[in-house]
């Protein structure tokens, strides 16, 4: 953990690339940039200001202010710290939505507009099934990967 607080981009890249994380070079730099924005001597952001009560607004704040985090990653981060109602739309979830005929096809790229539309469709599907969105995408992910997280 000390590398997160003090490591150089190169040191962090070595660790995360060794752990099999894709795009390690970029992520090492992004981690250091986020650390400097949030914790450095010249910090220009604070997590309490980014993490407002509304989950979707909090996600927008994270995406807009933390380089390297898109909607999926920001949703994942926020869900891990207690936010609800945000979909984590990875390839496993999208394939499952295609198979269930909730969406027409697996999108080749996902920008903000597409992510919001897909999240809305997943939300509608979760309501029809009577399963909270947060639980449904986790069940879909577990069914596709064979792994379960507590």
Short mmCIF file of N, CA and C in Angstrom, two decimals:
data_model
loop_
_atom_site.label_atom_id
_atom_site.label_comp_id
_atom_site.label_asym_id
_atom_site.label_seq_id
_atom_site.Cartn_x
_atom_site.Cartn_y
_atom_site.Cartn_z
N UNK A 1 0.81 -1.21 0.00
CA UNK A 1 0.00 0.00 0.00
C UNK A 1 0.85 1.27 0.00
N UNK A 2 2.07 1.20 0.49
CA UNK A 2 2.89 2.41 0.50
C UNK A 2 3.18 2.89 -0.92
N UNK A 3 3.21 1.97 -1.89
CA UNK A 3 3.41 2.38 -3.28
C UNK A 3 2.27 3.28 -3.76
N UNK A 4 1.06 3.01 -3.29
CA UNK A 4 -0.05 3.86 -3.69
C UNK A 4 0.14 5.29 -3.21
N UNK A 5 0.74 5.44 -2.04
CA UNK A 5 0.93 6.77 -1.45
C UNK A 5 2.22 7.44 -1.89
N UNK A 6 3.23 6.65 -2.24
CA UNK A 6 4.55 7.23 -2.49
C UNK A 6 5.21 6.77 -3.78
N UNK A 7 4.68 5.75 -4.42
CA UNK A 7 5.33 5.16 -5.58
C UNK A 7 5.30 6.04 -6.82
N UNK A 8 6.29 5.83 -7.66
CA UNK A 8 6.34 6.51 -8.95
C UNK A 8 5.42 5.78 -9.92
N UNK A 9 5.07 6.40 -11.03
CA UNK A 9 4.27 5.69 -12.03
C UNK A 9 4.93 4.39 -12.48
N UNK A 10 6.26 4.41 -12.63
CA UNK A 10 6.98 3.22 -13.07
C UNK A 10 6.89 2.10 -12.04
N UNK A 11 7.03 2.42 -10.76
CA UNK A 11 6.94 1.40 -9.71
C UNK A 11 5.54 0.79 -9.66
N UNK A 12 4.54 1.64 -9.76
CA UNK A 12 3.17 1.15 -9.73
C UNK A 12 2.88 0.31 -10.97
N UNK A 13 3.37 0.75 -12.12
CA UNK A 13 3.19 0.00 -13.37
C UNK A 13 3.78 -1.39 -13.25
N UNK A 14 4.97 -1.50 -12.67
CA UNK A 14 5.61 -2.80 -12.51
C UNK A 14 4.73 -3.75 -11.71
N UNK A 15 4.16 -3.26 -10.62
CA UNK A 15 3.31 -4.10 -9.76
C UNK A 15 2.02 -4.49 -10.48
N UNK A 16 1.33 -3.51 -11.04
CA UNK A 16 0.03 -3.85 -11.63
C UNK A 16 0.16 -4.64 -12.92
N UNK A 17 1.21 -4.40 -13.68
CA UNK A 17 1.42 -5.20 -14.90
C UNK A 17 1.76 -6.63 -14.52
N UNK A 18 2.53 -6.80 -13.46
CA UNK A 18 2.88 -8.14 -12.98
C UNK A 18 1.67 -8.90 -12.46
N UNK A 19 0.64 -8.16 -12.07
CA UNK A 19 -0.59 -8.79 -11.57
C UNK A 19 -1.56 -9.09 -12.72
N UNK A 20 -1.13 -8.82 -13.95
CA UNK A 20 -1.96 -9.13 -15.10
C UNK A 20 -2.98 -8.07 -15.45
N UNK A 21 -2.83 -6.88 -14.91
CA UNK A 21 -3.77 -5.81 -15.20
C UNK A 21 -3.41 -5.18 -16.55
N UNK A 22 -4.41 -5.04 -17.40
CA UNK A 22 -4.18 -4.49 -18.73
C UNK A 22 -3.90 -3.00 -18.67
N UNK A 23 -3.16 -2.53 -19.66
CA UNK A 23 -2.83 -1.11 -19.80
C UNK A 23 -2.13 -0.56 -18.56
N UNK A 24 -1.22 -1.34 -18.01
CA UNK A 24 -0.51 -0.95 -16.79
C UNK A 24 0.22 0.36 -16.89
N UNK A 25 0.83 0.65 -18.05
CA UNK A 25 1.57 1.91 -18.19
C UNK A 25 0.66 3.11 -17.95
N UNK A 26 -0.48 3.09 -18.60
CA UNK A 26 -1.42 4.19 -18.41
C UNK A 26 -1.93 4.24 -16.98
N UNK A 27 -2.29 3.10 -16.44
CA UNK A 27 -2.89 3.07 -15.11
C UNK A 27 -1.90 3.52 -14.04
N UNK A 28 -0.64 3.19 -14.20
CA UNK A 28 0.37 3.67 -13.25
C UNK A 28 0.41 5.19 -13.21
N UNK A 29 0.39 5.80 -14.38
CA UNK A 29 0.37 7.27 -14.47
C UNK A 29 -0.92 7.84 -13.90
N UNK A 30 -2.04 7.23 -14.25
CA UNK A 30 -3.33 7.74 -13.78
C UNK A 30 -3.44 7.66 -12.26
N UNK A 31 -2.93 6.60 -11.68
CA UNK A 31 -2.97 6.47 -10.21
C UNK A 31 -2.20 7.60 -9.56
N UNK A 32 -1.02 7.88 -10.07
CA UNK A 32 -0.21 8.96 -9.50
C UNK A 32 -0.89 10.31 -9.72
N UNK A 33 -1.46 10.53 -10.89
CA UNK A 33 -2.16 11.79 -11.14
C UNK A 33 -3.36 11.96 -10.20
N UNK A 34 -4.11 10.89 -10.00
CA UNK A 34 -5.26 10.96 -9.08
C UNK A 34 -4.79 11.23 -7.66
N UNK A 35 -3.72 10.56 -7.26
CA UNK A 35 -3.16 10.77 -5.92
C UNK A 35 -2.77 12.23 -5.73
N UNK A 36 -2.12 12.81 -6.72
CA UNK A 36 -1.69 14.21 -6.61
C UNK A 36 -2.88 15.15 -6.57
N UNK A 37 -3.92 14.85 -7.35
CA UNK A 37 -5.11 15.70 -7.34
C UNK A 37 -5.85 15.65 -6.01
N UNK A 38 -5.84 14.45 -5.40
CA UNK A 38 -6.64 14.25 -4.19
C UNK A 38 -5.86 14.38 -2.89
N UNK A 39 -4.54 14.12 -2.93
CA UNK A 39 -3.80 14.02 -1.68
C UNK A 39 -2.51 14.82 -1.63
N UNK A 40 -2.04 15.31 -2.74
CA UNK A 40 -0.76 15.99 -2.78
C UNK A 40 -0.78 17.35 -2.09
N UNK A 41 0.40 17.95 -2.00
CA UNK A 41 0.52 19.28 -1.39
C UNK A 41 -0.37 20.28 -2.09
N UNK A 42 -0.47 20.15 -3.39
CA UNK A 42 -1.28 21.08 -4.18
C UNK A 42 -2.61 20.45 -4.59
N UNK A 43 -3.18 19.61 -3.72
CA UNK A 43 -4.42 18.92 -4.04
C UNK A 43 -5.50 19.92 -4.45
N UNK A 44 -6.15 19.64 -5.56
CA UNK A 44 -7.18 20.54 -6.04
C UNK A 44 -8.59 19.95 -5.89
N UNK A 45 -8.67 18.70 -5.47
CA UNK A 45 -9.96 18.04 -5.28
C UNK A 45 -10.01 17.40 -3.90
N UNK A 46 -11.21 17.14 -3.44
CA UNK A 46 -11.36 16.35 -2.22
C UNK A 46 -12.45 15.32 -2.47
N UNK A 47 -12.25 14.12 -1.96
CA UNK A 47 -13.25 13.08 -2.15
C UNK A 47 -14.61 13.49 -1.61
N UNK A 48 -14.68 14.12 -0.42
CA UNK A 48 -16.02 14.51 0.05
C UNK A 48 -16.76 15.43 -0.92
N UNK A 49 -16.04 16.27 -1.64
CA UNK A 49 -16.71 17.14 -2.61
C UNK A 49 -17.14 16.37 -3.86
N UNK A 50 -16.39 15.35 -4.22
CA UNK A 50 -16.76 14.53 -5.39
C UNK A 50 -17.91 13.59 -5.07
N UNK A 51 -17.90 13.05 -3.85
CA UNK A 51 -18.82 11.98 -3.49
C UNK A 51 -20.10 12.53 -2.87
N UNK A 52 -20.92 13.12 -3.68
CA UNK A 52 -22.19 13.67 -3.24
C UNK A 52 -23.20 12.53 -3.03
N UNK A 53 -24.35 12.85 -2.43
CA UNK A 53 -25.34 11.83 -2.10
C UNK A 53 -25.93 11.12 -3.32
N UNK A 54 -26.18 11.86 -4.38
CA UNK A 54 -26.78 11.26 -5.57
C UNK A 54 -25.76 10.39 -6.30
N UNK A 55 -26.03 9.07 -6.43
CA UNK A 55 -25.06 8.16 -7.04
C UNK A 55 -24.65 8.55 -8.46
N UNK A 56 -25.60 8.96 -9.27
CA UNK A 56 -25.26 9.29 -10.66
C UNK A 56 -24.44 10.57 -10.75
N UNK A 57 -24.73 11.53 -9.89
CA UNK A 57 -23.94 12.76 -9.86
C UNK A 57 -22.53 12.46 -9.32
N UNK A 58 -22.44 11.61 -8.31
CA UNK A 58 -21.12 11.22 -7.79
C UNK A 58 -20.30 10.55 -8.89
N UNK A 59 -20.95 9.69 -9.67
CA UNK A 59 -20.24 9.02 -10.76
C UNK A 59 -19.77 10.04 -11.80
N UNK A 60 -20.61 10.98 -12.16
CA UNK A 60 -20.20 12.03 -13.10
C UNK A 60 -18.98 12.79 -12.56
N UNK A 61 -19.01 13.11 -11.28
CA UNK A 61 -17.89 13.82 -10.67
C UNK A 61 -16.60 13.02 -10.78
N UNK A 62 -16.69 11.72 -10.50
CA UNK A 62 -15.50 10.87 -10.57
C UNK A 62 -15.00 10.78 -12.01
N UNK A 63 -15.90 10.53 -12.95
CA UNK A 63 -15.50 10.41 -14.37
C UNK A 63 -14.89 11.72 -14.87
N UNK A 64 -15.49 12.83 -14.49
CA UNK A 64 -15.02 14.14 -14.97
C UNK A 64 -13.69 14.56 -14.35
N UNK A 65 -13.37 14.05 -13.17
CA UNK A 65 -12.21 14.56 -12.44
C UNK A 65 -11.05 13.59 -12.24
N UNK A 66 -11.27 12.31 -12.48
CA UNK A 66 -10.21 11.32 -12.29
C UNK A 66 -9.88 10.69 -13.64
N UNK A 67 -8.76 11.10 -14.21
CA UNK A 67 -8.35 10.61 -15.52
C UNK A 67 -8.17 9.09 -15.49
N UNK A 68 -8.68 8.44 -16.52
CA UNK A 68 -8.53 7.00 -16.63
C UNK A 68 -9.72 6.22 -16.11
N UNK A 69 -10.66 6.89 -15.45
CA UNK A 69 -11.85 6.20 -14.97
C UNK A 69 -13.02 6.56 -15.86
N UNK A 70 -13.60 5.53 -16.46
CA UNK A 70 -14.81 5.71 -17.25
C UNK A 70 -16.01 5.34 -16.39
N UNK A 71 -17.15 5.21 -17.02
CA UNK A 71 -18.38 4.94 -16.29
C UNK A 71 -18.37 3.59 -15.59
N UNK A 72 -17.86 2.57 -16.25
CA UNK A 72 -17.81 1.24 -15.61
C UNK A 72 -16.92 1.28 -14.38
N UNK A 73 -15.72 1.81 -14.52
CA UNK A 73 -14.78 1.84 -13.41
C UNK A 73 -15.27 2.73 -12.28
N UNK A 74 -15.85 3.88 -12.63
CA UNK A 74 -16.38 4.78 -11.60
C UNK A 74 -17.55 4.11 -10.87
N UNK A 75 -18.40 3.40 -11.60
CA UNK A 75 -19.51 2.68 -10.97
C UNK A 75 -18.98 1.62 -10.02
N UNK A 76 -17.96 0.91 -10.47
CA UNK A 76 -17.36 -0.14 -9.64
C UNK A 76 -16.80 0.46 -8.34
N UNK A 77 -16.03 1.53 -8.47
CA UNK A 77 -15.47 2.20 -7.30
C UNK A 77 -16.58 2.63 -6.34
N UNK A 78 -17.59 3.29 -6.87
CA UNK A 78 -18.66 3.80 -6.01
C UNK A 78 -19.46 2.68 -5.36
N UNK A 79 -19.71 1.61 -6.09
CA UNK A 79 -20.42 0.47 -5.48
C UNK A 79 -19.59 -0.13 -4.36
N UNK A 80 -18.27 -0.17 -4.55
CA UNK A 80 -17.40 -0.74 -3.52
C UNK A 80 -17.38 0.09 -2.24
N UNK A 81 -17.75 1.36 -2.33
CA UNK A 81 -17.76 2.19 -1.12
C UNK A 81 -19.18 2.50 -0.65
N UNK A 82 -20.17 1.75 -1.17
CA UNK A 82 -21.51 1.82 -0.61
C UNK A 82 -22.60 2.45 -1.45
N UNK A 83 -22.29 2.99 -2.59
CA UNK A 83 -23.34 3.56 -3.44
C UNK A 83 -24.14 2.44 -4.08
N UNK A 84 -25.40 2.72 -4.36
CA UNK A 84 -26.29 1.74 -4.98
C UNK A 84 -26.92 2.32 -6.24
N UNK A 85 -27.43 1.43 -7.09
CA UNK A 85 -28.17 1.86 -8.26
C UNK A 85 -27.32 2.21 -9.46
N UNK A 86 -26.06 1.81 -9.45
CA UNK A 86 -25.16 2.06 -10.57
C UNK A 86 -24.76 0.73 -11.19
N UNK A 87 -24.94 0.59 -12.48
CA UNK A 87 -24.61 -0.66 -13.16
C UNK A 87 -23.12 -0.71 -13.48
N UNK A 88 -22.56 -1.90 -13.34
CA UNK A 88 -21.19 -2.17 -13.78
C UNK A 88 -21.33 -2.97 -15.08
N UNK A 89 -21.28 -2.27 -16.19
CA UNK A 89 -21.56 -2.88 -17.49
C UNK A 89 -20.28 -3.35 -18.16
N UNK A 90 -19.87 -4.56 -17.83
CA UNK A 90 -18.70 -5.13 -18.50
C UNK A 90 -19.18 -6.10 -19.58
N UNK A 91 -18.23 -6.74 -20.24
CA UNK A 91 -18.57 -7.61 -21.37
C UNK A 91 -19.46 -8.77 -20.96
N UNK A 92 -19.29 -9.26 -19.73
CA UNK A 92 -20.11 -10.38 -19.26
C UNK A 92 -21.58 -9.96 -19.12
N UNK A 93 -21.78 -8.79 -18.56
CA UNK A 93 -23.14 -8.28 -18.38
C UNK A 93 -23.77 -8.00 -19.75
N UNK A 94 -23.00 -7.36 -20.62
CA UNK A 94 -23.54 -7.02 -21.94
C UNK A 94 -23.89 -8.27 -22.75
N UNK A 95 -23.07 -9.29 -22.67
CA UNK A 95 -23.39 -10.55 -23.38
C UNK A 95 -24.67 -11.16 -22.83
N UNK A 96 -24.79 -11.13 -21.51
CA UNK A 96 -26.00 -11.69 -20.88
C UNK A 96 -27.23 -10.90 -21.30
N UNK A 97 -27.12 -9.59 -21.37
CA UNK A 97 -28.25 -8.77 -21.80
C UNK A 97 -28.62 -9.06 -23.26
N UNK A 98 -27.64 -9.33 -24.09
CA UNK A 98 -27.91 -9.73 -25.49
C UNK A 98 -28.64 -11.06 -25.52
N UNK A 99 -28.14 -12.02 -24.76
CA UNK A 99 -28.73 -13.36 -24.74
C UNK A 99 -30.17 -13.32 -24.22
N UNK A 100 -30.45 -12.41 -23.29
CA UNK A 100 -31.79 -12.29 -22.72
C UNK A 100 -32.69 -11.39 -23.57
N UNK A 101 -32.17 -10.92 -24.70
CA UNK A 101 -32.90 -10.03 -25.62
C UNK A 101 -33.32 -8.72 -24.96
N UNK A 102 -32.53 -8.27 -24.00
CA UNK A 102 -32.77 -6.98 -23.36
C UNK A 102 -32.18 -5.88 -24.23
N UNK A 103 -31.05 -6.19 -24.86
CA UNK A 103 -30.46 -5.27 -25.83
C UNK A 103 -30.28 -6.02 -27.15
N UNK A 104 -30.22 -5.27 -28.23
CA UNK A 104 -30.15 -5.89 -29.56
C UNK A 104 -28.82 -6.55 -29.84
N UNK A 105 -27.74 -5.88 -29.48
CA UNK A 105 -26.43 -6.42 -29.80
C UNK A 105 -25.41 -5.89 -28.82
N UNK A 106 -24.27 -6.51 -28.84
CA UNK A 106 -23.15 -6.11 -28.01
C UNK A 106 -22.51 -4.89 -28.67
N UNK A 107 -22.55 -3.71 -28.02
CA UNK A 107 -21.99 -2.52 -28.65
C UNK A 107 -20.47 -2.59 -28.78
N UNK A 108 -19.96 -2.08 -29.88
CA UNK A 108 -18.51 -2.12 -30.09
C UNK A 108 -17.80 -1.06 -29.26
N UNK A 109 -18.43 0.07 -29.06
CA UNK A 109 -17.88 1.11 -28.19
C UNK A 109 -19.00 1.63 -27.29
N UNK A 110 -18.59 2.08 -26.12
CA UNK A 110 -19.59 2.56 -25.17
C UNK A 110 -19.17 3.92 -24.62
N UNK A 111 -19.79 4.96 -25.14
CA UNK A 111 -19.59 6.30 -24.61
C UNK A 111 -20.64 6.58 -23.54
N UNK A 112 -20.67 7.80 -23.07
CA UNK A 112 -21.60 8.17 -22.00
C UNK A 112 -23.05 7.88 -22.38
N UNK A 113 -23.48 8.34 -23.55
CA UNK A 113 -24.87 8.17 -23.96
C UNK A 113 -25.26 6.69 -24.00
N UNK A 114 -24.42 5.88 -24.62
CA UNK A 114 -24.70 4.45 -24.72
C UNK A 114 -24.70 3.80 -23.35
N UNK A 115 -23.75 4.16 -22.49
CA UNK A 115 -23.69 3.59 -21.14
C UNK A 115 -24.99 3.89 -20.40
N UNK A 116 -25.45 5.13 -20.47
CA UNK A 116 -26.67 5.52 -19.78
C UNK A 116 -27.88 4.75 -20.32
N UNK A 117 -27.95 4.59 -21.63
CA UNK A 117 -29.05 3.84 -22.24
C UNK A 117 -29.03 2.38 -21.79
N UNK A 118 -27.85 1.78 -21.80
CA UNK A 118 -27.72 0.38 -21.38
C UNK A 118 -28.04 0.22 -19.90
N UNK A 119 -27.59 1.16 -19.09
CA UNK A 119 -27.88 1.11 -17.66
C UNK A 119 -29.39 1.22 -17.42
N UNK A 120 -30.04 2.07 -18.18
CA UNK A 120 -31.49 2.22 -18.08
C UNK A 120 -32.20 0.91 -18.44
N UNK A 121 -31.75 0.26 -19.51
CA UNK A 121 -32.35 -1.01 -19.91
C UNK A 121 -32.12 -2.09 -18.85
N UNK A 122 -30.93 -2.12 -18.28
CA UNK A 122 -30.66 -3.09 -17.22
C UNK A 122 -31.55 -2.79 -16.01
N UNK A 123 -31.73 -1.52 -15.70
CA UNK A 123 -32.60 -1.13 -14.59
C UNK A 123 -34.04 -1.56 -14.81
N UNK A 124 -34.54 -1.37 -16.02
CA UNK A 124 -35.91 -1.80 -16.35
C UNK A 124 -36.03 -3.32 -16.25
N UNK A 125 -35.02 -4.02 -16.75
CA UNK A 125 -35.01 -5.48 -16.68
C UNK A 125 -34.98 -5.95 -15.23
N UNK A 126 -34.19 -5.30 -14.41
CA UNK A 126 -34.10 -5.69 -13.00
C UNK A 126 -35.45 -5.47 -12.30
N UNK A 127 -36.16 -4.41 -12.67
CA UNK A 127 -37.48 -4.17 -12.09
C UNK A 127 -38.48 -5.24 -12.52
N UNK A 128 -38.43 -5.61 -13.80
CA UNK A 128 -39.33 -6.67 -14.29
C UNK A 128 -39.08 -7.98 -13.55
N UNK A 129 -37.81 -8.25 -13.26
CA UNK A 129 -37.46 -9.49 -12.58
C UNK A 129 -37.65 -9.41 -11.07
N UNK A 130 -37.76 -8.18 -10.55
CA UNK A 130 -37.88 -8.00 -9.10
C UNK A 130 -36.56 -8.21 -8.37
N UNK A 131 -35.46 -7.96 -9.07
CA UNK A 131 -34.12 -8.11 -8.49
C UNK A 131 -33.44 -6.74 -8.55
N UNK A 132 -32.90 -6.26 -7.43
CA UNK A 132 -32.21 -4.97 -7.48
C UNK A 132 -31.08 -4.98 -8.51
N UNK A 133 -30.92 -3.86 -9.20
CA UNK A 133 -29.90 -3.74 -10.24
C UNK A 133 -28.53 -4.18 -9.74
N UNK A 134 -28.17 -3.76 -8.54
CA UNK A 134 -26.85 -4.09 -7.98
C UNK A 134 -26.66 -5.60 -7.84
N UNK A 135 -27.72 -6.28 -7.48
CA UNK A 135 -27.64 -7.74 -7.33
C UNK A 135 -27.68 -8.42 -8.70
N UNK A 136 -28.49 -7.89 -9.60
CA UNK A 136 -28.64 -8.53 -10.91
C UNK A 136 -27.34 -8.53 -11.70
N UNK A 137 -26.65 -7.41 -11.76
CA UNK A 137 -25.42 -7.43 -12.55
C UNK A 137 -24.36 -8.31 -11.89
N UNK A 138 -24.40 -8.42 -10.56
CA UNK A 138 -23.44 -9.30 -9.89
C UNK A 138 -23.77 -10.77 -10.19
N UNK A 139 -25.05 -11.11 -10.19
CA UNK A 139 -25.46 -12.48 -10.52
C UNK A 139 -25.09 -12.81 -11.97
N UNK A 140 -25.34 -11.87 -12.87
CA UNK A 140 -24.98 -12.09 -14.28
C UNK A 140 -23.48 -12.30 -14.43
N UNK A 141 -22.70 -11.47 -13.76
CA UNK A 141 -21.25 -11.58 -13.83
C UNK A 141 -20.79 -12.93 -13.27
N UNK A 142 -21.34 -13.31 -12.13
CA UNK A 142 -20.96 -14.58 -11.51
C UNK A 142 -21.33 -15.77 -12.39
N UNK A 143 -22.50 -15.70 -13.03
CA UNK A 143 -22.93 -16.79 -13.90
C UNK A 143 -21.99 -16.94 -15.09
N UNK A 144 -21.50 -15.84 -15.62
CA UNK A 144 -20.60 -15.89 -16.78
C UNK A 144 -19.17 -16.28 -16.40
N UNK A 145 -18.71 -15.83 -15.25
CA UNK A 145 -17.31 -16.06 -14.88
C UNK A 145 -17.10 -17.28 -13.99
N UNK A 146 -18.17 -17.72 -13.34
CA UNK A 146 -18.04 -18.83 -12.40
C UNK A 146 -17.45 -18.42 -11.07
N UNK A 147 -17.32 -17.11 -10.85
CA UNK A 147 -16.76 -16.61 -9.59
C UNK A 147 -17.82 -15.83 -8.83
N UNK A 148 -17.71 -15.87 -7.50
CA UNK A 148 -18.64 -15.14 -6.64
C UNK A 148 -17.83 -14.32 -5.65
N UNK A 149 -18.15 -13.03 -5.57
CA UNK A 149 -17.52 -12.17 -4.57
C UNK A 149 -18.51 -11.90 -3.47
N UNK A 150 -18.01 -11.82 -2.25
CA UNK A 150 -18.88 -11.52 -1.10
C UNK A 150 -18.87 -10.05 -0.83
#
